[in-house]
Every structure is written in structure tokens, then in C-alpha cells.
Coordinates of C-alpha atoms in Angstrom, one line a residue:
M1 CA 93.3 193.4 165.5
R2 CA 93.1 189.8 164.6
S3 CA 94.4 187.1 167.0
L4 CA 96.3 184.1 165.8
R5 CA 94.7 180.7 166.5
V6 CA 97.3 178.4 168.0
R7 CA 96.8 174.7 167.8
S8 CA 98.3 173.2 170.8
P9 CA 98.0 169.5 170.9
S10 CA 96.7 167.8 174.1
P11 CA 99.0 165.4 175.9
T12 CA 96.7 162.6 174.9
A13 CA 97.1 163.6 171.2
I14 CA 100.9 163.7 171.6
R15 CA 101.0 160.2 173.1
R16 CA 98.6 158.9 170.5
H17 CA 100.6 160.3 167.6
D18 CA 104.0 159.2 168.9
R19 CA 103.2 155.5 169.4
P20 CA 104.1 154.4 165.9
G21 CA 106.9 157.0 165.7
P22 CA 109.9 155.1 167.1
R23 CA 108.8 151.9 165.3
S24 CA 108.3 153.7 162.0
R25 CA 111.6 155.5 162.2
F26 CA 113.4 152.2 162.9
L27 CA 111.6 150.4 160.1
S28 CA 112.2 153.3 157.7
A29 CA 115.9 153.3 158.4
Y30 CA 116.8 149.6 158.3
R31 CA 117.3 149.6 154.5
G32 CA 120.1 152.2 154.7
V33 CA 121.0 155.6 156.1
V34 CA 121.1 157.3 152.8
K35 CA 117.7 156.1 151.8
F36 CA 116.3 157.1 155.2
L37 CA 117.7 160.6 155.0
G38 CA 116.3 161.0 151.5
V39 CA 112.9 159.8 152.5
T40 CA 113.0 162.0 155.6
G41 CA 113.9 165.1 153.6
L42 CA 111.1 164.4 151.1
I43 CA 108.6 163.9 153.9
I44 CA 109.6 167.1 155.7
L45 CA 109.5 169.1 152.5
V46 CA 106.2 167.8 151.2
S47 CA 104.4 167.8 154.5
G48 CA 105.6 171.3 155.4
L49 CA 104.7 172.8 152.1
G50 CA 101.4 171.0 151.9
A51 CA 100.4 172.3 155.4
W52 CA 101.7 175.7 154.6
F53 CA 99.7 176.1 151.3
T54 CA 96.4 174.5 152.6
S55 CA 96.2 175.6 156.3
D56 CA 94.3 178.6 157.5
P57 CA 96.5 181.7 157.2
Q58 CA 95.8 182.7 160.7
S59 CA 96.8 179.4 162.3
V60 CA 100.1 178.3 163.7
G61 CA 101.2 174.7 163.4
A62 CA 103.8 173.0 165.5
G63 CA 105.1 169.5 165.8
A64 CA 106.5 166.7 163.7
S65 CA 103.3 164.6 163.2
G66 CA 103.6 165.1 159.5
V67 CA 106.9 163.3 159.6
V68 CA 105.5 160.5 161.7
F69 CA 102.6 160.0 159.2
G70 CA 105.2 160.1 156.4
Y71 CA 107.2 157.3 157.9
F72 CA 103.9 155.4 158.5
G73 CA 103.0 155.7 154.8
Y74 CA 106.5 154.8 153.7
V75 CA 106.7 151.6 155.8
L76 CA 103.2 150.6 154.5
V77 CA 104.1 150.7 150.8
R78 CA 107.9 150.0 150.7
G79 CA 107.4 146.2 150.5
A80 CA 104.9 146.5 147.7
F81 CA 107.4 148.6 145.6
D82 CA 110.6 146.7 146.5
R83 CA 108.9 143.3 146.4
H84 CA 110.5 142.0 149.5
L85 CA 108.2 139.6 151.4
I86 CA 109.4 140.7 154.8
D87 CA 108.7 144.3 154.0
I88 CA 105.2 143.4 152.8
V89 CA 104.5 141.5 156.0
I90 CA 105.9 144.4 158.1
G91 CA 103.6 146.8 156.2
V92 CA 100.5 144.7 156.7
V93 CA 101.3 144.2 160.4
I94 CA 101.9 148.0 160.9
A95 CA 98.7 148.8 159.0
L96 CA 96.7 146.5 161.3
C97 CA 98.3 147.5 164.5
F98 CA 98.1 151.3 163.8
S99 CA 95.0 151.4 161.7
Y100 CA 93.5 154.1 164.0
Q101 CA 96.2 156.4 162.6
F102 CA 94.2 156.7 159.4
T103 CA 91.6 158.8 161.2
G104 CA 94.3 161.5 161.7
L105 CA 94.2 162.0 157.9
L106 CA 90.7 163.3 158.1
P107 CA 89.8 167.0 158.9
K108 CA 89.1 167.5 162.5
E109 CA 88.5 170.8 164.4
G110 CA 91.6 172.1 166.2
I111 CA 94.0 169.6 164.7
G112 CA 96.3 170.5 161.8
W113 CA 95.4 167.5 159.7
Q114 CA 97.0 169.0 156.5
A115 CA 100.5 168.0 157.7
H116 CA 99.3 164.5 158.5
L117 CA 97.8 164.1 155.0
F118 CA 100.7 165.5 153.1
G119 CA 103.2 163.7 155.2
F120 CA 101.4 160.4 154.6
L121 CA 101.3 161.1 150.8
A122 CA 105.0 162.0 150.9
G123 CA 105.7 158.7 152.5
L124 CA 103.8 156.9 149.8
L125 CA 105.7 158.9 147.2
G126 CA 109.0 158.2 149.0
G127 CA 108.3 154.4 148.8
W128 CA 108.0 154.7 145.1
L129 CA 110.9 157.1 144.5
F130 CA 113.4 155.3 146.8
R131 CA 112.5 151.8 145.7
E132 CA 115.1 149.3 144.6
R133 CA 115.5 149.5 140.8
N134 CA 118.3 147.1 140.2
R135 CA 116.4 143.9 141.0
T136 CA 116.6 141.5 138.1
R137 CA 113.5 140.0 136.7
P138 CA 113.4 136.3 135.7
A139 CA 114.2 135.6 132.1
P140 CA 111.1 134.8 130.0
D141 CA 110.5 131.1 129.4
P142 CA 111.9 130.3 125.9
S143 CA 109.6 127.3 125.6
P144 CA 106.6 127.7 123.4
R145 CA 103.2 128.1 125.0
N146 CA 101.3 126.0 122.4
P147 CA 101.3 122.3 123.5
R148 CA 101.3 121.0 119.9
T149 CA 104.4 123.0 119.2
A150 CA 106.1 121.7 122.3
L151 CA 105.2 118.1 121.4
R152 CA 106.5 118.6 117.9
K153 CA 109.8 120.0 119.3
E154 CA 110.1 117.0 121.6
L155 CA 109.4 114.5 118.8
D156 CA 112.0 116.3 116.6
E157 CA 114.6 116.1 119.4
L158 CA 113.9 112.3 119.7
G159 CA 114.2 111.9 115.9
L160 CA 110.7 110.7 115.4

């Protein structure tokens, strides 16, 4: 009879993984509840399925670290996709402050890293899928790029 391997995180691992959690949840939600719920659903689905398909069949995973990593990834890229300066600054600051979290994406014995990786990837995907699409782009400059053409236009307008 085979026994199941149970991955029980240590208290240190729990504290380490939860540090960016409340901050990431807040920063993920401040653009709107509907967007937050959509990103959360996507992260839960992708991290859960990714861990399920790629983990050892005899292992049992527990916890919400995939969701925490998903929020982390979402906060990192949201500013780049939405083109909001404040979101870009927040993403850079979060990346610098919690850069040690990137080590959780790598395989490590006894830790279910699959949910971390797929949660992070789902956060990146969520940043792109839930970006603002109605931002208007500046109109193209109607003035000609050739300096001679611009000079001729100015001379024509002056009547010379």
C-alpha cells in the first residue's frame, strides 16, 4: 500500500509567503471590485489546474500560496499594461521589496512550487486580460516630417 506524501508548510514558510499577501490583495483591488474578482477567479483556476496537472500524483497540496503569487504577478505587470505611472511605480517598488519571492517559483524539495509558478503566470495573464482598453491614444501629428515640406508650407501660408 502506498502512502500519500503530505506537504505541510512550516510556520516560517507560512509567514514568509504571507508577507506580500495583504499588500498585494489591496493593490490588486484598488482598481475595482469587478476586476479584482475576475483576476482572483482566473488566478485560482489557472494555479489550481496547473498544480493539479503537473504535481506528483501521490502528493497533497494545501494552501493559497498560488493565489498570493498570482496577485504578486498581477501587481507587477498591471502598470505596464494599463500605462498608469503610479501602477508602474508600485510594481517596481513591490518587485524590489519582495524580490525574494521569485525564489518560490523554482522547484524545491517538499514545497509545492507548481501552484506558485502557475499562480504567478496567471497574475501576468490577468494583467493583460483585465487591462484598460478604452484609453485613447494621441492623434497623429498632421504636420509633415520633412523639414523642406514644412518650410514650403509656412512660406505658402505667408504668401511668399
